[in-house]
Coordinates of C-alpha atoms and ligand atoms in Angstrom, one line a residue:
X629 CA -52.1 10.3 -14.2
X630 CA -52.7 11.0 -10.5
X631 CA -53.4 14.6 -9.3
X632 CA -50.1 14.7 -7.3
X633 CA -48.1 13.6 -10.4
X634 CA -49.5 16.5 -12.3
X635 CA -49.1 19.2 -9.6
X636 CA -45.5 18.0 -9.0
X637 CA -44.6 18.3 -12.7
X638 CA -46.1 21.8 -12.6
X639 CA -44.0 22.6 -9.5
X640 CA -40.9 21.6 -11.4
X641 CA -41.9 23.7 -14.4
X642 CA -42.6 26.8 -12.2
X643 CA -39.2 26.4 -10.5
X644 CA -37.6 26.4 -13.9
X645 CA -39.3 29.6 -15.2
X646 CA -38.8 31.7 -12.0
X647 CA -35.2 32.8 -12.8
X648 CA -36.5 34.1 -16.2
X649 CA -39.3 36.0 -14.6
X650 CA -37.0 37.4 -11.9
X651 CA -34.6 38.6 -14.6
X652 CA -37.2 40.8 -16.1
X653 CA -39.4 41.8 -13.1
X654 CA -37.5 41.4 -9.8
X655 CA -35.9 44.8 -9.6
X656 CA -39.0 46.6 -10.6
X657 CA -41.1 44.8 -7.9
X658 CA -38.4 45.2 -5.2
X659 CA -38.2 49.0 -6.0
X660 CA -42.0 49.4 -6.0
X661 CA -42.5 47.7 -2.6
X662 CA -39.8 49.7 -1.0
X663 CA -42.3 52.6 -1.3
X664 CA -44.4 52.5 1.9
X665 CA -48.0 51.6 1.2
X666 CA -47.4 50.6 -2.5
X667 CA -50.5 49.0 -4.1
X668 CA -50.0 47.0 -7.3
X669 CA -53.7 46.2 -8.0
X670 CA -55.4 48.4 -10.6
X671 CA -58.9 48.9 -11.9
X672 CA -61.3 47.1 -12.0
X673 CA -59.9 44.9 -9.3
X674 CA -59.0 47.8 -6.9
X675 CA -62.5 49.1 -6.6
X676 CA -63.9 45.7 -5.9
X677 CA -61.3 45.0 -3.2
X678 CA -62.1 48.4 -1.7
X679 CA -65.8 47.4 -1.6
X680 CA -64.9 44.2 0.2
X681 CA -62.9 46.2 2.8
X682 CA -59.5 44.6 3.1
X683 CA -58.5 46.3 6.4
X684 CA -58.5 43.9 9.3
X685 CA -59.2 40.8 7.3
X686 CA -57.2 37.6 7.5
X687 CA -56.4 36.6 3.9
X688 CA -55.0 33.5 2.1
X689 CA -53.7 33.9 -1.4
X690 CA -53.7 30.6 -3.3
X691 CA -51.1 30.3 -6.1
X692 CA -49.4 33.5 -5.0
X693 CA -46.2 33.1 -7.0
X694 CA -43.8 36.1 -6.3
X695 CA -46.2 37.3 -3.6
X696 CA -46.6 40.9 -4.9
X697 CA -50.4 41.0 -4.8
X698 CA -50.5 39.9 -1.2
X699 CA -47.9 42.5 -0.2
X700 CA -50.4 45.1 -1.6
X701 CA -53.2 43.6 0.4
X702 CA -51.1 44.0 3.5
X703 CA -50.4 47.6 2.5
X704 CA -54.2 48.0 2.5
X705 CA -54.1 47.1 6.2
X706 CA -55.1 43.5 6.0
X707 CA -54.6 41.5 9.2
X708 CA -52.9 38.1 8.9
X709 CA -51.8 37.4 5.3
X710 CA -50.6 34.0 4.1
X711 CA -49.5 33.3 0.5
X712 CA -49.4 29.7 -0.7
X713 CA -47.5 28.4 -3.8
X714 CA -46.2 25.0 -4.8
X715 CA -42.9 26.4 -6.3
X716 CA -39.9 26.6 -4.0
X717 CA -38.4 29.3 -6.2
X718 CA -41.6 31.4 -6.1
X719 CA -41.9 31.2 -2.4
X720 CA -38.2 32.1 -1.9
X721 CA -38.7 35.1 -4.1
X722 CA -41.8 36.2 -2.2
X723 CA -40.2 35.7 1.2
X724 CA -37.2 37.7 0.2
X725 CA -39.2 40.7 -1.0
X726 CA -41.4 40.7 2.1
X727 CA -38.4 40.6 4.3
X728 CA -36.4 43.2 2.4
X729 CA -39.4 45.6 2.2
X730 CA -40.3 44.9 5.9
X731 CA -43.9 43.9 5.1
X732 CA -45.4 41.4 7.6
X733 CA -46.8 38.6 5.5
X734 CA -46.2 34.9 5.5
X735 CA -45.6 32.6 2.6
X736 CA -46.0 28.8 2.6
X737 CA -44.6 26.4 0.0
X738 CA -47.4 23.9 -0.4
X739 CA -49.6 22.3 -3.0
X740 CA -53.1 24.0 -2.6
X741 CA -54.5 20.4 -2.4
X742 CA -52.4 19.6 0.6
X743 CA -53.5 22.5 2.9
X744 CA -54.2 20.8 6.2
X745 CA -57.0 21.1 8.8
X746 CA -54.9 23.7 10.7
X747 CA -56.0 26.2 8.1
X748 CA -59.7 25.4 8.3
X749 CA -62.0 28.4 9.0
X750 CA -59.0 30.7 9.5
X751 CA -59.7 33.2 6.8
X752 CA -62.0 36.1 6.0
X753 CA -60.9 36.1 2.4
X754 CA -59.6 33.5 0.0
X755 CA -57.9 35.4 -2.9
X756 CA -56.9 34.1 -6.3
X757 CA -55.5 36.1 -9.2
X758 CA -54.4 35.9 -12.8
X759 CA -53.1 32.5 -13.9
X760 CA -53.7 30.5 -10.8
X761 CA -56.8 28.4 -11.6
X762 CA -55.4 27.1 -14.9
X763 CA -52.8 25.0 -13.0
X764 CA -55.3 23.2 -10.8
X765 CA -56.5 19.8 -12.1
X766 CA -59.7 19.4 -10.0
X767 CA -61.9 22.5 -9.6
X768 CA -64.5 20.8 -7.4
X769 CA -61.9 19.7 -5.0
X770 CA -60.3 23.2 -5.1
X771 CA -63.5 25.0 -4.1
X772 CA -64.2 22.4 -1.4
X773 CA -60.9 23.4 0.1
X774 CA -61.8 27.1 -0.4
X775 CA -65.0 26.5 1.5
X776 CA -63.0 24.8 4.3
X777 CA -60.5 27.6 4.6
X778 CA -63.1 30.3 5.0
X779 CA -64.7 31.3 8.2
X780 CA -68.5 31.2 8.0
X781 CA -69.6 34.3 6.0
X782 CA -66.0 34.7 4.6
X783 CA -65.5 35.7 1.0
X784 CA -63.8 34.2 -2.1
X785 CA -62.4 36.6 -4.7
X786 CA -61.0 35.6 -8.1
X787 CA -59.7 37.9 -10.9
X788 CA -58.5 35.9 -13.9
X789 CA -58.6 35.6 -17.7
X790 CA -62.1 35.1 -19.1
X791 CA -62.8 31.6 -20.2
X792 CA -63.8 33.1 -23.6
X793 CA -60.1 33.6 -24.2
X794 CA -59.6 29.9 -24.1
X795 CA -60.6 29.7 -27.8
X796 CA -58.3 32.4 -29.1
X797 CA -54.7 32.3 -30.3
X798 CA -52.3 33.3 -27.5
X799 CA -49.8 36.0 -28.0
X800 CA -50.7 37.6 -31.3
X801 CA -49.8 40.9 -32.9
X802 CA -51.6 43.5 -35.1
X803 CA -51.6 41.1 -38.1
X804 CA -52.8 38.1 -36.2
X805 CA -56.0 36.7 -37.7
X806 CA -58.8 36.4 -35.1
X807 CA -60.0 32.9 -35.4
X808 CA -61.2 30.2 -33.1
X809 CA -58.0 28.2 -32.6
X810 CA -58.8 26.1 -29.5
X811 CA -62.0 24.4 -28.3
X812 CA -64.0 26.0 -25.5
X813 CA -65.0 22.6 -24.1
X814 CA -61.8 20.8 -23.3
X815 CA -62.1 18.4 -20.4
X816 CA -58.7 16.9 -20.9
X817 CA -55.4 18.4 -19.5
X818 CA -53.3 20.4 -21.9
X819 CA -49.8 19.1 -22.0
X820 CA -47.1 21.6 -22.8
X821 CA -43.3 21.7 -22.9
X822 CA -42.8 25.2 -24.4
X823 CA -41.3 28.0 -22.3
X824 CA -43.5 29.8 -19.7
X825 CA -41.6 33.2 -19.7
X826 CA -44.6 35.4 -20.4
X827 CA -42.7 38.4 -19.1
X828 CA -39.5 38.3 -21.1
X829 CA -40.4 35.7 -23.9
X830 CA -37.2 33.7 -23.2
X831 CA -37.1 30.6 -25.2
X832 CA -36.0 27.5 -23.3
X833 CA -37.1 23.9 -23.1
X834 CA -39.5 23.9 -20.2
X835 CA -40.1 20.7 -18.2
X836 CA -43.4 19.2 -19.2
X837 CA -46.4 20.9 -17.5
X838 CA -50.2 20.6 -17.5
X839 CA -52.9 23.3 -17.7
X840 CA -56.7 23.0 -17.4
X841 CA -59.1 25.4 -19.0
X842 CA -62.5 25.7 -17.3
X843 CA -65.7 27.0 -18.8
X844 CA -67.6 29.8 -17.1
X845 CA -70.3 27.3 -16.0
X846 CA -67.8 24.9 -14.6
X847 CA -66.3 27.7 -12.4
X848 CA -69.7 28.9 -11.3
X849 CA -71.1 25.4 -10.6
X850 CA -68.0 24.4 -8.7
X851 CA -68.6 27.4 -6.4
X852 CA -72.4 26.6 -6.1
X853 CA -71.8 22.9 -5.4
X854 CA -69.4 23.8 -2.6
X855 CA -71.8 26.2 -0.9
X856 CA -70.1 29.4 -1.9
X857 CA -72.9 31.8 -2.9
X858 CA -72.1 34.0 -5.9
X859 CA -72.4 37.7 -4.8
X860 CA -70.8 39.4 -7.8
X861 CA -69.6 38.7 -11.3
X862 CA -68.0 41.3 -13.7
X863 CA -66.6 40.8 -17.2
X864 CA -64.0 43.2 -18.5
X865 CA -62.3 44.1 -21.8
X866 CA -59.0 44.4 -20.0
X867 CA -56.3 41.8 -20.7
X868 CA -54.5 40.7 -17.5
X869 CA -52.7 37.7 -18.9
X870 CA -49.8 39.2 -21.0
X871 CA -51.2 37.1 -23.9
X872 CA -54.1 39.2 -25.3
X873 CA -52.8 42.8 -25.3
X874 CA -52.9 42.6 -29.1
X875 CA -56.6 41.9 -28.9
X876 CA -57.4 44.5 -26.3
X877 CA -55.6 47.1 -28.5
X878 CA -58.1 46.3 -31.3
X879 CA -60.9 47.6 -29.1
X880 CA -63.3 44.8 -30.2
X881 CA -65.3 44.9 -27.0
X882 CA -64.5 41.3 -26.0
X883 CA -64.5 39.8 -22.5
X884 CA -60.8 39.2 -21.6
X885 CA -61.0 39.1 -17.8
X886 CA -63.5 38.5 -15.1
X887 CA -64.0 39.0 -11.4
X888 CA -66.1 36.6 -9.3
X889 CA -66.9 37.2 -5.6
X890 CA -68.5 34.5 -3.5
X891 CA -69.5 34.1 0.1
X892 CA -69.4 31.0 2.2
X893 CA -72.9 30.3 3.4
X894 CA -73.1 31.1 7.1
X895 CA -74.9 28.1 8.6
X896 CA -73.9 25.3 6.3
X897 CA -70.4 23.9 6.7
X898 CA -70.2 20.7 4.7
X899 CA -67.7 22.1 2.3
X900 CA -64.6 19.9 2.1
X901 CA -65.6 16.6 0.5
X902 CA -62.0 16.1 -0.6
X903 CA -61.9 12.5 0.7
X904 CA -65.3 11.4 -0.4
X905 CA -65.2 9.2 -3.5
X906 CA -67.1 10.2 -6.6
X907 CA -67.4 13.8 -5.6
X908 CA -65.2 15.5 -8.2
X909 CA -67.5 15.6 -11.1
X910 CA -65.2 18.1 -12.9
X911 CA -62.0 16.4 -12.1
X912 CA -59.8 16.3 -15.3
X913 CA -57.8 13.3 -14.2
Ligands
SAM865 C1 -49.3 32.4 -13.2 S1 -48.7 32.2 -11.6 C2 -49.6 33.4 -10.6 C3 -49.1 34.8 -10.9 C4 -49.6 35.8 -10.0 N1 -51.1 35.9 -10.0 C5 -49.0 37.2 -10.3 O1 -49.7 37.9 -11.1 O2 -47.9 37.4 -10.0 C6 -49.4 30.7 -11.1 C7 -48.8 30.1 -9.8 O3 -49.5 29.0 -9.4 C8 -48.6 28.1 -8.7 N2 -49.2 26.8 -8.6 C9 -49.5 25.9 -9.7 N3 -50.0 24.8 -9.2 C10 -50.1 24.9 -7.9 C11 -50.7 24.1 -6.8 N4 -51.1 22.9 -7.1 N5 -50.6 24.6 -5.6 C12 -50.1 25.8 -5.3 N6 -49.6 26.6 -6.2 C13 -49.6 26.2 -7.5 C14 -47.4 28.2 -9.6 O4 -46.2 27.7 -8.9 C15 -47.3 29.6 -9.9 O5 -46.5 30.4 -9.1

């Protein structure tokens, strides 16, 4: 299947789940962001963002969904903020909240893989958060685009579920047996059609969608290959996925999330090899 067929199927699946997510979370987020200066990020992310210094930076948030995290970065006095998401429903939700709460950020409905040259070297920070990476079928091509979006010396920040969690049963409880239920190495796409309402647990027949689990080395090598120097990596016991709270509660000292910070090398700008054949060694399609 072509990359565009996959991302378009995922777009349809995200449009379908957004009303369920809004049912559970919209009021809470609207209320929160009506408070001036409200920040949704928590530790350990917050400290790392403070170290990066958000004030005055131009930021692009890839796979921004409802836009809440970007609103917070604006509340930390970021300069120009652009959130990108493939789902019409997600972007409509994000735009509505920004406008109702009078926070000056922009949202763009676009496939990350379609971001044009007009965005090249426009950003001090490319930001990705929980649950974004897993939807993107070609990690090499993604980080080539990240390189292209960044100004020289600009930074990349990702806070996501730890690849270690790829092998564990999702959404257990106190009786769930801890066993390896999925492979760590899984170069193929995962094809699903079960519901994606991780907030409310609504059961509905979801449009077929595709996810991609990357190993730690695939993530790091895709950054290195695309001239993004790794400046920081941290692993945390905190679950940020809604799926492994049951495991966090058992206090087993497992890596459930990670932060990676990279920096575009200043004098080398040969990042976006999107159109060069044979480049995407970690492409899953
Ligand atoms: C799990 S959500 C992100 C949630 C967000 N971090 C939060 O905590 O609110 C993943 C998002 O990625 C978006 N997405 C998936 N594939 C994409 C693509 N190819 N380009 C842009 N956005 C994409 C989906 O529409 C969805 O909104």
